[in-house]
Structures are given as structure tokens and as C-alpha cells.
Coordinates of C-alpha atoms in Angstrom, one line a residue:
M20 CA 69.2 51.2 65.6
C21 CA 72.7 51.4 63.8
G22 CA 76.0 50.9 65.4
I23 CA 79.3 52.8 65.5
A24 CA 82.9 51.8 66.1
G25 CA 86.3 53.5 65.8
E26 CA 89.9 53.9 66.8
L27 CA 92.1 56.8 67.4
N28 CA 95.8 56.0 67.4
W29 CA 98.6 58.6 68.0
V30 CA 101.4 56.1 67.7
F31 CA 100.8 54.0 64.7
R32 CA 98.2 54.0 61.9
A33 CA 94.7 53.2 63.2
N34 CA 93.9 49.6 62.8
R35 CA 91.2 49.5 60.1
E36 CA 91.0 45.7 60.3
A37 CA 90.2 45.9 64.1
V38 CA 87.5 48.5 63.4
D39 CA 86.1 46.3 60.7
V40 CA 85.9 43.4 63.1
M41 CA 84.0 45.6 65.6
V42 CA 81.6 46.7 62.9
H43 CA 81.0 43.0 62.0
G44 CA 80.4 42.4 65.6
I45 CA 77.6 45.0 65.7
A46 CA 76.2 44.1 62.2
H47 CA 72.9 43.0 63.8
R48 CA 72.4 46.7 64.8
G49 CA 72.4 47.8 61.2
P50 CA 71.8 45.2 58.5
D51 CA 71.3 47.7 55.6
D52 CA 74.7 48.9 55.0
R53 CA 78.3 48.9 56.4
G54 CA 81.1 51.5 56.0
L55 CA 84.7 52.0 57.0
W56 CA 86.9 55.1 56.7
S57 CA 90.3 56.2 57.7
S58 CA 91.6 59.8 58.1
P59 CA 94.1 61.0 55.4
N60 CA 97.0 60.6 57.9
G61 CA 95.8 57.3 59.2
T62 CA 95.3 58.5 62.8
C63 CA 91.6 57.7 62.9
A64 CA 89.4 54.9 61.6
L65 CA 85.6 55.0 61.8
G66 CA 83.1 52.2 61.1
H67 CA 79.4 52.1 60.9
A68 CA 76.6 49.4 60.7
R69 CA 73.5 51.1 59.2
L70 CA 69.8 50.6 59.8
S71 CA 68.2 52.9 57.2
I72 CA 65.4 54.9 58.9
V73 CA 65.4 58.6 58.1
D74 CA 67.0 58.5 54.6
L75 CA 66.7 55.1 53.0
S76 CA 69.0 56.1 49.9
P77 CA 72.7 55.4 49.5
A78 CA 73.2 59.2 50.2
G79 CA 72.8 58.4 53.9
H80 CA 75.8 56.0 53.8
Q81 CA 78.2 56.4 56.8
P82 CA 80.9 57.2 57.7
M83 CA 79.8 60.5 56.1
L84 CA 82.3 63.1 55.0
D85 CA 81.8 66.9 55.1
P86 CA 83.0 68.0 51.6
N87 CA 83.8 71.5 53.0
N88 CA 86.5 70.5 55.6
G89 CA 87.1 66.8 55.4
N90 CA 85.5 66.0 58.7
A91 CA 83.9 62.5 59.1
I92 CA 81.1 61.3 61.3
V93 CA 79.6 58.1 62.4
F94 CA 76.2 58.4 64.1
N95 CA 73.7 56.2 65.8
G96 CA 70.3 57.6 66.7
E97 CA 67.7 60.1 65.6
I98 CA 67.6 63.8 65.9
Y99 CA 63.9 64.7 66.3
N100 CA 64.3 68.3 65.4
F101 CA 66.6 67.8 62.4
Q102 CA 64.1 69.2 59.8
S103 CA 64.0 72.6 61.5
L104 CA 67.7 72.6 62.0
R105 CA 68.1 71.6 58.3
K106 CA 66.1 74.6 57.3
D107 CA 68.2 76.9 59.5
C108 CA 71.4 75.5 57.9
E109 CA 70.0 75.9 54.4
A110 CA 69.0 79.5 55.1
A111 CA 72.7 80.1 56.2
G112 CA 73.9 78.7 52.8
D113 CA 74.3 75.0 53.4
V114 CA 73.5 72.6 50.5
F115 CA 72.7 69.0 51.4
K116 CA 73.1 65.9 49.3
S117 CA 71.1 63.6 51.5
R118 CA 67.8 63.8 53.5
S119 CA 69.5 62.5 56.6
D120 CA 69.9 63.9 60.1
T121 CA 73.6 62.8 60.0
E122 CA 74.5 65.4 57.4
V123 CA 72.7 68.2 59.4
I124 CA 74.9 67.3 62.5
L125 CA 78.0 67.7 60.3
A126 CA 76.9 71.2 59.1
L127 CA 76.2 72.2 62.7
Y128 CA 79.5 70.9 63.8
R129 CA 81.2 72.9 61.1
R130 CA 79.6 76.1 62.4
H131 CA 79.6 75.5 66.2
S132 CA 82.2 72.8 66.9
I133 CA 81.2 70.9 70.1
G134 CA 78.6 73.6 70.7
C135 CA 76.4 71.8 68.1
L136 CA 75.2 69.5 70.9
K137 CA 73.0 72.3 72.3
F138 CA 70.9 72.2 69.2
L139 CA 70.3 68.4 69.0
R140 CA 67.1 67.0 70.5
G141 CA 66.9 63.3 70.3
M142 CA 68.7 60.1 71.2
F143 CA 72.2 59.6 69.7
A144 CA 75.8 58.5 70.0
L145 CA 78.3 60.1 67.6
A146 CA 81.9 60.4 66.7
I147 CA 83.3 63.2 64.5
W148 CA 86.9 63.3 63.3
D149 CA 87.8 66.9 63.0
D150 CA 90.5 66.8 60.4
Q151 CA 91.7 70.4 60.8
R152 CA 92.1 70.1 64.6
Q153 CA 93.2 66.5 64.4
Q154 CA 90.9 65.5 67.1
L155 CA 88.1 63.0 67.8
F156 CA 84.8 64.2 69.2
L157 CA 82.7 61.6 70.9
A158 CA 79.3 62.5 72.4
R159 CA 75.9 60.9 73.3
D160 CA 72.5 62.2 74.2
R161 CA 71.9 63.7 77.7
V162 CA 70.0 60.7 78.9
G163 CA 72.4 58.1 77.5
K164 CA 69.7 56.3 75.5
K165 CA 72.2 55.2 72.8
P166 CA 75.3 53.3 73.9
L167 CA 78.9 54.6 73.4
N168 CA 81.5 52.4 75.1
Y169 CA 85.2 53.3 74.9
A170 CA 88.5 52.1 76.1
V171 CA 91.7 54.1 76.5
T172 CA 94.6 52.2 75.0
K173 CA 98.3 52.6 75.1
A174 CA 98.2 54.4 71.7
G175 CA 94.9 56.2 72.0
L176 CA 91.3 55.2 72.2
A177 CA 88.9 52.6 70.8
F178 CA 85.1 52.8 70.9
C179 CA 82.1 50.8 70.0
S180 CA 78.3 50.6 70.4
E181 CA 78.6 47.3 72.2
L182 CA 81.1 46.0 74.8
H183 CA 81.7 42.5 73.4
P184 CA 83.2 43.7 70.0
L185 CA 85.2 46.4 71.8
S186 CA 86.6 43.9 74.3
R187 CA 88.0 41.9 71.3
H188 CA 89.9 45.0 70.0
P189 CA 93.7 44.2 70.1
G190 CA 94.4 47.4 72.0
V191 CA 91.9 46.6 74.6

């Protein structure tokens, strides 16, 4: 199932503690692993509660970073066609460290930016911090199978897979 959470803050440093509290509030969605990450400039913090399904190894840990450009992703869901997308990416020169669909999404985003969505078949909610553009990209599948709740705050944005942890965020 997994769960994602995060904060974008254009005024102060993103509140890692608040994101960690949200991840703790969705821990039941992903009991196998937890992760927390902040952008180099502190504008964005991402958190993840992981239920290991596709790649059971530690290589599937999230938030996951793209070593080529510093982008970071948190992802909840499953991309059904990720194996064929992975082969296309490998043919284009990408080298993967995990067997996860998450890493394939990062590679597609690197090539196609938000246009990566047209390739994805599955159920998902995701957040990608684009370090070069200094922007946060939030998306979910076309049917809305995976939840992605957000709140606009005075300083930016907070998001979480579930409403209750989001409602406890200090900016909300």
C-alpha cells in the first residue's frame, strides 16, 4: 500500500519534524521501511512509509534520489507496465540500481518531465522534487485509486496519503 507525505515551504526551511509526524501517522500503510529526505536548500521535505512489494531489497528505499540530477521521489502504488518501460530506459542508456518501478519513474521524469505521466499504466500517487527547477510535482493516477491529499499553507504546501495526519500538520 505505502504512504507518502511532504512539505514545500518557500518562506522557511521545510519542517522535517512535521513530515516525520505525518509519516508516523501513515506507518500502517507501509510497515517495512520509513524514509525522510530534505532538499539541499531545505525548501522541500519528503517522507515515505514503505510496503515492499515490487523490490523487496533495501535498494527500493524511499525517498529515492536520481543520482544524475538530484531529483527526489516518493511514490505510492504500482506501475503495471514498468518492466517494458525499464527495458526502453535501459536501451536509452539508463542504468538501474534497484528492481523497483519507482526508479523507472525517476528515469522517465528525467527525460520527459511531467510528460512522463503518459507512459505510466497503473495506480499511483507520487511527488517528485525537481532540484534544478526548484519545483514540486504532485500527481496521481487518472482514476484516483491512490490517495493524495494536500493543503495550501501560508508558506507553501503540505501533502499526505491520509487526511488525519495532514490535518495535524502545523501549517494546516
